[in-house]
Each structure stands twice: as C-alpha cells, then as structure tokens.
Coordinates of C-alpha atoms and ligand atoms in Angstrom, one line a residue:
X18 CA 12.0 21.9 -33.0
X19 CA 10.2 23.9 -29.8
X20 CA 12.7 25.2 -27.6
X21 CA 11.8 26.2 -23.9
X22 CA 13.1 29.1 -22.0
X23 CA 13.4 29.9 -18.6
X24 CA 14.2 32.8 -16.6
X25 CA 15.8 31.5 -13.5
X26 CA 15.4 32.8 -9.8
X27 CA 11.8 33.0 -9.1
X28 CA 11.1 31.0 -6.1
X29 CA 7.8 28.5 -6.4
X30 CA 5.1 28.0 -4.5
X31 CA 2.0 25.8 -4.6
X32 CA 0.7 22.0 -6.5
X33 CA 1.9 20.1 -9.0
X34 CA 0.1 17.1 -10.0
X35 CA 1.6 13.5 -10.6
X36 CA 0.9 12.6 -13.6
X37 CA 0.6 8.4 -14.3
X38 CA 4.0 6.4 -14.7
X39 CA 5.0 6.7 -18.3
X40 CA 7.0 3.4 -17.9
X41 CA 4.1 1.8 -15.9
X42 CA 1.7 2.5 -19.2
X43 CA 4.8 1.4 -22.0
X44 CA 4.2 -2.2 -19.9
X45 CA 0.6 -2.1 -19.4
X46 CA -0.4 -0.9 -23.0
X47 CA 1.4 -4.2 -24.6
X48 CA -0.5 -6.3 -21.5
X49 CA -3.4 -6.0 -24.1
X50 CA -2.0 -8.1 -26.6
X51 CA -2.5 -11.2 -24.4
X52 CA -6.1 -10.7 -24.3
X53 CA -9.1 -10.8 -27.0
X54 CA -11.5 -8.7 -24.0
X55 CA -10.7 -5.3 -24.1
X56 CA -8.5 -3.8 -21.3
X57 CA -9.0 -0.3 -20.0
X58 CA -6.3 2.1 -18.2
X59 CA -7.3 5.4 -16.5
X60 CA -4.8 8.0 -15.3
X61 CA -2.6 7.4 -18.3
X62 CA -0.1 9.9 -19.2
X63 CA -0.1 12.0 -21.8
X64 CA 2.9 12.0 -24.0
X65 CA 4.3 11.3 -26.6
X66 CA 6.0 7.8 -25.6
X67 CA 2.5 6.6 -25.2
X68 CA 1.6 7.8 -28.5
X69 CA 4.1 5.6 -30.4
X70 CA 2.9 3.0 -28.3
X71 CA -0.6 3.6 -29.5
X72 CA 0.7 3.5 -33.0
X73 CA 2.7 0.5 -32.4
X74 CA -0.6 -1.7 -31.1
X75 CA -2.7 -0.3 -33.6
X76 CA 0.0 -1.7 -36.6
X77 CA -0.1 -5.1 -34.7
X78 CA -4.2 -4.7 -35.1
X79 CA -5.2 -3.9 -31.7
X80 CA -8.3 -0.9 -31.8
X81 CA -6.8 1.6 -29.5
X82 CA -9.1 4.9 -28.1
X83 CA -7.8 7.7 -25.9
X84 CA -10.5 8.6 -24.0
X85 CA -10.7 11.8 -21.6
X86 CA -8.2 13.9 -23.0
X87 CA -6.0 11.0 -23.6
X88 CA -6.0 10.1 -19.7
X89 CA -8.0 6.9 -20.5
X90 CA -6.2 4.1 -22.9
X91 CA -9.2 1.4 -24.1
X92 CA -7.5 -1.0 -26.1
X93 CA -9.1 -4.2 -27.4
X94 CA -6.9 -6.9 -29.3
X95 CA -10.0 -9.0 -30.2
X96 CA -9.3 -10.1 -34.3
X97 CA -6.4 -10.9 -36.2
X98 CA -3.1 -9.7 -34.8
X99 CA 0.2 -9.0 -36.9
X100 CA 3.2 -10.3 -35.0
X101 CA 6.0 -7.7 -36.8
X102 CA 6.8 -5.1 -35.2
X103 CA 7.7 -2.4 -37.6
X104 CA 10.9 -0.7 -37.5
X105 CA 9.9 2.9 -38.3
X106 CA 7.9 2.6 -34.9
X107 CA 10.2 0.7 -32.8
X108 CA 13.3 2.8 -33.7
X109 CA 11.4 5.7 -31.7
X110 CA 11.7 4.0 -28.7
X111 CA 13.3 1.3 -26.8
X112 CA 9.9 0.3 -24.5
X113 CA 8.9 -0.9 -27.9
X114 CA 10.3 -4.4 -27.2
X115 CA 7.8 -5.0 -24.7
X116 CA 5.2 -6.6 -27.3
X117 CA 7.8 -9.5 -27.5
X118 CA 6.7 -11.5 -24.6
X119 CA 2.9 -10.8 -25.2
X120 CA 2.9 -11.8 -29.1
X121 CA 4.9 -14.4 -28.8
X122 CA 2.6 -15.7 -26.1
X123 CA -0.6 -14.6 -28.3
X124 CA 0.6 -15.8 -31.4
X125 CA 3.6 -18.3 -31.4
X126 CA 5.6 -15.8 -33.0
X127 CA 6.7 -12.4 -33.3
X128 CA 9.4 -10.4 -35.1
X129 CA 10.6 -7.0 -33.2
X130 CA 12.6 -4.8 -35.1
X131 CA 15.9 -4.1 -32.4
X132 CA 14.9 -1.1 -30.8
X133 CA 16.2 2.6 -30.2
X134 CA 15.4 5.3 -28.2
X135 CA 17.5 7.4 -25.7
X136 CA 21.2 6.8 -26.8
X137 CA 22.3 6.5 -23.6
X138 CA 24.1 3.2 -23.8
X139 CA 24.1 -0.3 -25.8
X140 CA 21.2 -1.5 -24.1
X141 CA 20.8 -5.1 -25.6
X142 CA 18.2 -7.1 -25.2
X143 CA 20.0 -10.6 -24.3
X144 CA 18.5 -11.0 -21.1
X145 CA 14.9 -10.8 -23.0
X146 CA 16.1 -13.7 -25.3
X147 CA 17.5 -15.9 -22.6
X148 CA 14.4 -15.5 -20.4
X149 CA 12.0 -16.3 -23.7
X150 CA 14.8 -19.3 -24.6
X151 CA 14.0 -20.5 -21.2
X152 CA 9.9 -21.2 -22.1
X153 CA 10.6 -22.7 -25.2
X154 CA 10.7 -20.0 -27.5
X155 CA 13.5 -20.0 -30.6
X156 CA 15.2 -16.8 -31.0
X157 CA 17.7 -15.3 -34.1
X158 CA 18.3 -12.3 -35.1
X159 CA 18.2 -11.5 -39.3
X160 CA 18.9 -8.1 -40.6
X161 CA 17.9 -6.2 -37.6
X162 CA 14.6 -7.9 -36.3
X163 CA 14.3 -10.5 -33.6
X164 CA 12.1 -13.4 -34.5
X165 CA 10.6 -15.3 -31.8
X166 CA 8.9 -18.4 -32.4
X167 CA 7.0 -21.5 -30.3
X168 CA 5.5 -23.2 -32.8
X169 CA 4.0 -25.4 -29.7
X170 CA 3.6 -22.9 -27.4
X171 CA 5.5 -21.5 -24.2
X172 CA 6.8 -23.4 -21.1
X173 CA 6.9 -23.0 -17.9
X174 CA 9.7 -22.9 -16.5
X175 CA 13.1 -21.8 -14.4
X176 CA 14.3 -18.3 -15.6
X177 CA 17.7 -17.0 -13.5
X178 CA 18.3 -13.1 -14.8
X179 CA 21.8 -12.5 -14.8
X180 CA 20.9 -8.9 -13.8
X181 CA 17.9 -7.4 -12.4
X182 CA 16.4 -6.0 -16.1
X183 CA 12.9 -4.1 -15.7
X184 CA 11.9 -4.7 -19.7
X185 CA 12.9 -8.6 -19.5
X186 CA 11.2 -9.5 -16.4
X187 CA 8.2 -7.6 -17.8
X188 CA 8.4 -8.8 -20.8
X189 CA 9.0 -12.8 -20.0
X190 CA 6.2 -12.6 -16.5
X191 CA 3.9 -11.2 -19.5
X192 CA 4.9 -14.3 -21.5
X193 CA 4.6 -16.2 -18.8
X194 CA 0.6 -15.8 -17.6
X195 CA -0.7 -17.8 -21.2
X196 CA 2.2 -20.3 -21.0
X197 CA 1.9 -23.8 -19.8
X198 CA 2.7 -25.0 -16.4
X199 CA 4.8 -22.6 -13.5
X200 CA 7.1 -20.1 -14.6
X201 CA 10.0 -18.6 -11.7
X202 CA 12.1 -16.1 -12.1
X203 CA 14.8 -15.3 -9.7
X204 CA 16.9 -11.8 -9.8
X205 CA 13.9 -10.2 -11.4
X206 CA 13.3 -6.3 -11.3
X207 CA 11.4 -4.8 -8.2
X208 CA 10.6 -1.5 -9.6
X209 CA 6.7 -0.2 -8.6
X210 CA 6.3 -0.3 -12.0
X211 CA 6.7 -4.4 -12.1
X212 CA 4.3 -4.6 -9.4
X213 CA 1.8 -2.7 -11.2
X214 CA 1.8 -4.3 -14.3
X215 CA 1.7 -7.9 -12.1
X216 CA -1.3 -6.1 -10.5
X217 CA -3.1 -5.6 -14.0
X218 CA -2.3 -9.1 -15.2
X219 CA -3.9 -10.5 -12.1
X220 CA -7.1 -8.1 -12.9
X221 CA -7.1 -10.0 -15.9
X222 CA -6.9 -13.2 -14.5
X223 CA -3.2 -14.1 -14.4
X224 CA -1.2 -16.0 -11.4
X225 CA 1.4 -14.1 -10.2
X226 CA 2.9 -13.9 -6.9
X227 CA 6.2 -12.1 -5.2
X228 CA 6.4 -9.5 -7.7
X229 CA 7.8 -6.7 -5.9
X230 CA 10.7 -9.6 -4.5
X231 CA 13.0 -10.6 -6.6
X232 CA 11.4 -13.8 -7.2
X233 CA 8.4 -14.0 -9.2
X234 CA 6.1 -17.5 -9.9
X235 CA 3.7 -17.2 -12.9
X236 CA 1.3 -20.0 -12.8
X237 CA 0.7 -20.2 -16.6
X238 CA -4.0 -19.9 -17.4
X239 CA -5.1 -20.2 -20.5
X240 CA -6.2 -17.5 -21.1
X241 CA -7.0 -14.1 -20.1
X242 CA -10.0 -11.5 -19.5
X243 CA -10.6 -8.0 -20.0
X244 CA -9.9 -5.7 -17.1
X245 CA -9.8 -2.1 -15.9
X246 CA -6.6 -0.7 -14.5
X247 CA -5.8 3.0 -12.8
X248 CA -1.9 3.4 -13.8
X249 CA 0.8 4.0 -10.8
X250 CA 1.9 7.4 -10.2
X251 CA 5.2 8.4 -11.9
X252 CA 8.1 8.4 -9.6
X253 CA 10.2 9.8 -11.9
X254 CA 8.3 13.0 -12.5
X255 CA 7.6 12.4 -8.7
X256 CA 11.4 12.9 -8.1
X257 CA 12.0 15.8 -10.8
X258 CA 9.6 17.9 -9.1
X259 CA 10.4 17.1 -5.9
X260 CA 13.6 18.8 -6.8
X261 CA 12.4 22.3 -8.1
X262 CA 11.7 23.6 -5.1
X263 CA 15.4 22.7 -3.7
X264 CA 17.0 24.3 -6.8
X265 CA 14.5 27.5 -7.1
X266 CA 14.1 28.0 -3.3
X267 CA 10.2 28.1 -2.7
X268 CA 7.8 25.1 -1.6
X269 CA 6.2 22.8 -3.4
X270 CA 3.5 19.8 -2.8
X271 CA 3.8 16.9 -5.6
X272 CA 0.4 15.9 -5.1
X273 CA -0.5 11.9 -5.5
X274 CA 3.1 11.3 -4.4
X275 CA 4.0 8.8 -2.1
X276 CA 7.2 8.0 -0.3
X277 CA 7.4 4.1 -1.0
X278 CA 8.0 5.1 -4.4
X279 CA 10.7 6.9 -4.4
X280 CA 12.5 6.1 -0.6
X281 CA 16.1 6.0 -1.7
X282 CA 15.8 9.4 -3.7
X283 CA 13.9 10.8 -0.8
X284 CA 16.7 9.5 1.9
X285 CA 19.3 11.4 -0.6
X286 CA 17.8 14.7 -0.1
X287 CA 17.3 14.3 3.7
X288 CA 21.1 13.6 3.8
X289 CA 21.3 16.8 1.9
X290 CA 19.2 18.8 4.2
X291 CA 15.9 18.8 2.9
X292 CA 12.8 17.5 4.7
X293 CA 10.7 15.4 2.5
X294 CA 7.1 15.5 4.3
X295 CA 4.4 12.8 3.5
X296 CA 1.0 14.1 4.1
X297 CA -2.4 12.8 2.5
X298 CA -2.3 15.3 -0.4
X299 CA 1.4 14.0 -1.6
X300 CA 5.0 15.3 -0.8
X301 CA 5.5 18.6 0.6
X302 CA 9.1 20.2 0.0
X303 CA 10.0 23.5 0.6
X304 CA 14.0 24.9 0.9
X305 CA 14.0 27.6 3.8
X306 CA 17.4 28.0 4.9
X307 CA 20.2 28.2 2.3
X308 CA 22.0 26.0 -0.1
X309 CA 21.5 22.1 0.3
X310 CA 24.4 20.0 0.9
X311 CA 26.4 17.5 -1.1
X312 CA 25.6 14.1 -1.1
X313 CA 27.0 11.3 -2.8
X314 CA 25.0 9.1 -5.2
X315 CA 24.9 5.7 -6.6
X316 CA 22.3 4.2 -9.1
X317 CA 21.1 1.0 -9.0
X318 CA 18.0 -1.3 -9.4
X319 CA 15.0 -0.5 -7.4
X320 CA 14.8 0.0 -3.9
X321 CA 18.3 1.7 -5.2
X322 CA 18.8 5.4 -6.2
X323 CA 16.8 5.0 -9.7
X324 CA 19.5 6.2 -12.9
X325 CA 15.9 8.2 -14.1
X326 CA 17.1 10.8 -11.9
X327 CA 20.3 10.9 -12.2
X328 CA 20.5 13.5 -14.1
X329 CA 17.9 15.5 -11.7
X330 CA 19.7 15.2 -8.9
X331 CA 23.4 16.7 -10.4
X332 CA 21.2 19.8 -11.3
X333 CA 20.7 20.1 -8.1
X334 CA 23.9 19.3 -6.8
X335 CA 25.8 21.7 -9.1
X336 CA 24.1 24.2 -6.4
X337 CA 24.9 22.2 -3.4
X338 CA 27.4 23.0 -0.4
X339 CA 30.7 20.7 -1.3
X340 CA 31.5 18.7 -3.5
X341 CA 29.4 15.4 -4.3
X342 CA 30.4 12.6 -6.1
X343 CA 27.5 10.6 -8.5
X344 CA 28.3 7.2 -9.7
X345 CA 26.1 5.6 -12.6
X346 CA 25.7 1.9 -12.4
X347 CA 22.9 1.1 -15.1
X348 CA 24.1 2.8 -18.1
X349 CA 27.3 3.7 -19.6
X350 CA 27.2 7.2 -21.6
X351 CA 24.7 8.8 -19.4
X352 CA 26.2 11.9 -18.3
X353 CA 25.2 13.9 -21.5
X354 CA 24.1 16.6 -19.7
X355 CA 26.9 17.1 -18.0
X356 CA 28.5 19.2 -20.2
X357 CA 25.8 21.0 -20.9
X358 CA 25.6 22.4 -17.0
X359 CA 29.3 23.0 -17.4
X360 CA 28.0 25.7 -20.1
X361 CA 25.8 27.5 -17.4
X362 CA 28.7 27.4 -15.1
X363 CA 28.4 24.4 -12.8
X364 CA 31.9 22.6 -12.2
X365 CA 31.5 18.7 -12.8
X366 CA 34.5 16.1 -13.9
X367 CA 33.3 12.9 -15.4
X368 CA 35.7 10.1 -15.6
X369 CA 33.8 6.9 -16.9
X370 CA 31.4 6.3 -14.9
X371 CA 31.6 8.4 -12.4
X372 CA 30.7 12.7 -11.8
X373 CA 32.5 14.3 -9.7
X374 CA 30.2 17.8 -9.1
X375 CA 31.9 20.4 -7.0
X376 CA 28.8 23.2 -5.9
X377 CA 29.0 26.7 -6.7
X378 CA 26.7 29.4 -5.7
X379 CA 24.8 30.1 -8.6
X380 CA 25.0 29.4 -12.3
X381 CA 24.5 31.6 -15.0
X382 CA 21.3 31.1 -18.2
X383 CA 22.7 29.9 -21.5
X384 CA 21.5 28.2 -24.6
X385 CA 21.8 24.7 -24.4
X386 CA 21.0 21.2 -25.8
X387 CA 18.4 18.3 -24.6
X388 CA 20.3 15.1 -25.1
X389 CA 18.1 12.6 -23.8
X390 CA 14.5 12.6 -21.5
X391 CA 16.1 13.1 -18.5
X392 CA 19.2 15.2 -19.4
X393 CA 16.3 17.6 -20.9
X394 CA 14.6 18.2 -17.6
X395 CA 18.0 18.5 -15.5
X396 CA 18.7 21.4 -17.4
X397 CA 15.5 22.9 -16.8
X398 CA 15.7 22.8 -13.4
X399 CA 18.9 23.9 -13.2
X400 CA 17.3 27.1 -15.5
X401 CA 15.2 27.9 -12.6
X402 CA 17.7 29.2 -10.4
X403 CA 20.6 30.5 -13.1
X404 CA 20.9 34.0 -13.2
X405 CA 19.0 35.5 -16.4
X406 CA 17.8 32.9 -19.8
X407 CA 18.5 29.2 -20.3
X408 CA 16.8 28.2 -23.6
X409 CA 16.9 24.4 -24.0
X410 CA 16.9 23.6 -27.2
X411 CA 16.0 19.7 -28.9
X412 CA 13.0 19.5 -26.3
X413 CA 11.1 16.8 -28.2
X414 CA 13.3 14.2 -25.9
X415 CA 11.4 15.8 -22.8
X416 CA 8.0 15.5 -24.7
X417 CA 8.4 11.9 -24.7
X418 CA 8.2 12.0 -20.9
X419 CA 7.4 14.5 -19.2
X420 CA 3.5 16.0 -19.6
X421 CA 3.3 20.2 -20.0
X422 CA 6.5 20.7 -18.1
X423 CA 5.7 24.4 -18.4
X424 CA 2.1 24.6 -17.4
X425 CA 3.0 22.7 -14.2
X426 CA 6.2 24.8 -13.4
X427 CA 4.8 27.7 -14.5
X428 CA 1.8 26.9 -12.2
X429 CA 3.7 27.3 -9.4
X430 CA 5.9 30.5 -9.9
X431 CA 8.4 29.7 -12.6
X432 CA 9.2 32.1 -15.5
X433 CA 9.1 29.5 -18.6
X434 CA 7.7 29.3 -22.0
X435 CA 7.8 27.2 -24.7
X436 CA 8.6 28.7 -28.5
X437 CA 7.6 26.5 -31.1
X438 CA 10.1 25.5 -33.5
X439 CA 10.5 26.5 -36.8
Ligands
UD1_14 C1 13.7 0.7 -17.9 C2 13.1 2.1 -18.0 C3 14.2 3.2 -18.1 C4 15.1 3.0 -16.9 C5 15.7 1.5 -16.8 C6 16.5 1.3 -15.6 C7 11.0 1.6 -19.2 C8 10.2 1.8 -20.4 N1 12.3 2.2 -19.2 O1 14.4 0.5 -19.2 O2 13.6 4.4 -18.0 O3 16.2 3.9 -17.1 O4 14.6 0.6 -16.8 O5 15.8 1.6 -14.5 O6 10.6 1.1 -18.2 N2 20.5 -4.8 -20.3 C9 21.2 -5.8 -20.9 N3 20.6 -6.7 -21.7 C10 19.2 -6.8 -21.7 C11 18.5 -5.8 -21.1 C12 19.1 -4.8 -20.4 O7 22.5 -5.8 -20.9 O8 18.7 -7.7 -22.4 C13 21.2 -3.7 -19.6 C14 21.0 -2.4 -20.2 O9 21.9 -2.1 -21.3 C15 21.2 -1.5 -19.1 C16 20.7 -2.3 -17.9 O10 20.7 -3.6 -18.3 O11 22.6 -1.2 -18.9 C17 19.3 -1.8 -17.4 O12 18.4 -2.1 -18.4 P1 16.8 -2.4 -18.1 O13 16.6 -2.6 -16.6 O14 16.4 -3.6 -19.0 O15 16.1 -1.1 -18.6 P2 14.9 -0.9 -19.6 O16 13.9 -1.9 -19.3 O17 15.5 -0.8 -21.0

C-alpha cells in the first residue's frame, strides 16, 4: 500500500484547483439509472470512489465512458438493467446505496447489498427504508441485502425524516421524480450537494422545488430525458486546502472556490484569526502573523460546520493559541485520527463525543496510520508544519477522495512524495 511522506515547515505559496464534489458525482452517477437517454457530467473527479461507482453501474448494465482524462462521466442506462447490487462492489463504499431509490424507481425492484465504507460509525440505512416505505415500496432485509420492491409502482407521497440524512433524501427525491403523483419531504438534507443533484434531475426533466430548504416537493413525470450536467465544486477539498496555508504558514488561492459552500467552516477560521477572501479566481488565504487561535467546533447538517472536516480542522487546531474544544454530532467513532496526532506530539483528550485539543507550538514528523478519508488528509496537513518526516501510511482511504493530493501540495511549495507500496 503507497505511503506518502512529507517534510514539514515549508511555507506554500500559489493555486490549487477545486476539483468537482466527489459526493455531488456518488449522487449524480446513480441519477442515470432513472433514464434510458444518456446523461453526461463534466468536471467529475477523479478518484477512486468514482471508480467503484463506475463499476457498480456497469454490473447493473449501464455503458459507462470516462471521457477527458476521466473528468467527463457519459453514462447511458438504455437496455436491460440488473436490479442487485453486488456485494463485492458495495462493501467498498457506503455511497453505494444510492442506486436504491433510482432502481427501484426504474425497475420495481432492487436488492442492495448493506453497505460499507469508512468505519466511522453504524451508519444504518433506516431512514432510506422509511422514506422508500412511504411511496409504496416493500422493504426486508435477508442475509445481508435490502430488497426493495413496488410491484405497482411508487407513490407520491408525505415523507417526515426523522433526521436531516443526505443519502436518504437523495436517494427517495431520486425515487421520487418517476413516481406517481407529489412527493414532500420535510427535514430533508440542505447540503450544495442536494441542490445539485435536484439541479441535474430538473435537466432531465424532473419537478423539484425547495431543495436547498428543508422541504422538498417532487412532482412525480413519467419519465425522464437525457441531460448534460457540470458537477459542483468540492467543498470538502475546498475546506482541506483552505487550511494548508493556516498550518504551513504561506498563502494559498483555492481556485473555483466559493464562500456559500462552505460559510460555517469559513466563519470558524475568521473567529480563529484568519481572513478568508472571496475574489473571482476562488478563496485567497494566507497566515501572516503567528499562530491561529482556538475556536470551538460543533458538526452538524448543512449550513452547520460539515463533520468532512472535522478532522481538518483539529490538525489545525493542534497548532492553535489555547485550547479548543471540537464536538462531533453526525458520527460516533470519528476521532480516529486523533491518536494518531497525539503520536506527532499534539495534545487532544477525547471523551465520547467530544475533543478537547489543547495547542502547542509545533509538532514533531512520525510514521503514522490513515484510518479513514478524512483522518488521512488531517494528518497530512498536520505533516506540513511538523518538524522533520511524517509518512502516512494506509493512504488508499485518501485515494478514494482526495485527487493527486501531492501534485497539488506540492504545487505550491510543500515537500511531499508518494512511495508506492510494496
Ligand atoms: C454523506 C456523505 C459523507 C458525510 C455525511 C454527513 C456522501 C457520499 N457521503 O454520507 O461524506 O460525512 O453525508 O454529512 O455524500 N443515519 C441513520 N440512518 C440512515 C441514514 C443515516 O441513522 O438511514 C445516520 C448515520 O449513521 C449518521 C448520520 O445519520 O450518523 C448522517 O448520515 P447521512 O447524512 O445519511 O450521511 P451519508 O449520506 O451516509
């Protein structure tokens, strides 16, 4: 497995380019299903989440083709398609379950395999069944695969989340667009990444308004068209770069970055000292005088602080002024990387679910271990200004997410290689 080492206490300088919304494109990609016309998305990421999801449509029949270096996704769903959803794909990753909703609206049926990926919690997928229950369909669960039938087809109808999940409101409002009569769903998700797939289905000729709110009506069509979609830009990666030039002193300019996207994490880091400017190109951050300062953090659904960069962010704090305290709200268990910064000298209590991070002027290189995507990239950054090596080792979690992570740090003044695995 490649390892990547970095050799802290260069300061950066220069672009880094956003790279399309890996969880935007694990949405959109399954949108395909629900149509025999091909759809089309340009500034796709490339990585390896989207590759499973490649192989995932393919299994189910669709003809997928990465066009342009992988940055274009043409996928066309226009023969047969197979409604089980393997387990040897799904296991790779969790965003797997979102071809529920669109087979089952396709095809009447479908039967995921219960998905895996990051183990950063239980993560059921209730709230997917009881919003699917709600249009009709019939749900159980037989040695490890949902099946999901509507023999008659889907419903419209009243859907109430009991908690603001991003997979089930994508995956019901995408079962929703082929089903019969209105469809509204109250506590839904507003993450950009909702409003972008509700702005693809309405390219293909789906009725959906207030997505973005946290209500969402879906005036069922029957059916839909072919379409061309450019994905969102990734706020996550957004976020995580936005913080190397706090860590590794230096400025930085995330270009294609916007402040809508990301205006909780962005009021964080003003709180903490650092100016956050919006200019045409994208963000502009640069850290001129000293350390930042602690802040306090909570996760929580979008507009919130987003849990994707949780882990970010206590990199940097472990460098901060005083002592901050982080609280994770959407998963239990994800403070993996934790520990790991304790090994290159930061001092951080957990207790549950909440990190108590206490700065300290510099941290030292080590060898340490990638436990999930975003654990993996918190401990690079926090590489970039420890004193001598870090070598993270395990990085295929960060391959699943983040696209050349050295070519676009190293672009801009950081000492960091990749050694391929043995
Ligand atoms: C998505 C993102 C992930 C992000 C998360 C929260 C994708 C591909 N992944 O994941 O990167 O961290 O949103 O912003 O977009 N839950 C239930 N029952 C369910 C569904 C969820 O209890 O049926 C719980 C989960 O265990 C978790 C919380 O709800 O504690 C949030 O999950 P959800 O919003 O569904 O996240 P994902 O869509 O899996």
């Amino acid at each position: 497995m490649d390892s990547i080492i970095i050799r802290g206490g260069r300061p950066l300088s220069g672009d880094i380019e956003i790279a399309g919304a890996k969880n935007a494109a694990l949405a959109l990609m399954p949108a395909a299903l629900l149509s025999e016309e091909p759809l089309t998305l340009t500034n796709t990421p490339r990585l390896s989440d989207i590759a499973t999801m490649t192989t995932l449509l393919q299994s189910l029949g669709a003809e997928v083709s990465a066009l342009q270096d992988g940055r274009v996704q043409a996928m066309a769903c226009h023969g047969e398609v197979n409604h089980v959803a393997e387990y040897d794909i799904v296991r790779k990753m969790r965003a797997s379950n979102l071809v529920l909703g669109p087979l089952l609206a396709r095809t009447g049926r479908a039967v995921v395999s219960l998905p895996g990926g990051c183990a950063i919690g239980a993560r059921p997928m209730d709230i997917h069944i009881q919003g699917l229950e709600a249009l009709g369909a019939e749900v159980a669960l037989e040695d490890g695969y949902l099946h999901a039938t509507a023999p008659r087809g889907l419903t419209g109808a009243r859907v109430e989340f009991p908690f603001a999940s991003v997979g089930a409101t994508e995956n019901v409002m995408m079962a929703a667009t082929l089903a019969r009569g209105t469809t509204v769903m109250t506590n839904t998700a507003r993450e950009p990444e909702i409003v972008d797939l509700a702005t693809c289905l309405r390219r293909m000729g789906a009725r959906i308004s207030g997505d973005g709110t946290g209500e969402i009506t879906v005036e069922g069509v029957d059916r839909l068209h072919g379409a061309t979609h450019p994905v969102v830009a990734d706020r996550i990666e957004l976020g995580t770069y936005m913080l190397a030039p706090v860590i590794a002193g230096g400025e930085v300019t995330c270009l294609g970055g916007r402040l809508d996207l990301i205006g909780a994490f962005a009021e964080k880091l003003d709180e903490a000292g650092v100016q956050v400017q919006e200019t045409a190109r994208g963000l502009h951050l640069a850290r001129r005088n000293g350390r930042p300062r602690a802040v306090d953090v909570t996760t929580a659904p979008f507009p919130g602080f987003p849990t994707d960069l949780q882990a970010q962010m206590m990199a940097m704090l472990c460098f901060a002024e005083g002592t901050s305290v982080l609280e994770e709200r959407i998963f239990e268990n994800r403070f993996m990387h934790a520990p790991e910064l304790t090994r290159m000298g930061a001092e951080i209590e957990v207790q549950g679910g909440t990190a108590t991070v206490q700065g300290v002027a510099g941290l030292k290189g080590a060898p340490v271990m990638a436990t999930d995507l975003r654990a993996s990239v918190s401990l690079i950054l926090a590489g970039l200004a420890a004193e001598g090596e870090t070598q993270v080792n395990r990085v295929y979690h960060l391959d699943r997410g983040y696209e050349a992570v050295e070519d676009k740090l190293g672009g801009v003044g950081a000492d960091i290689e990749r050694v391929p695995g043995r």
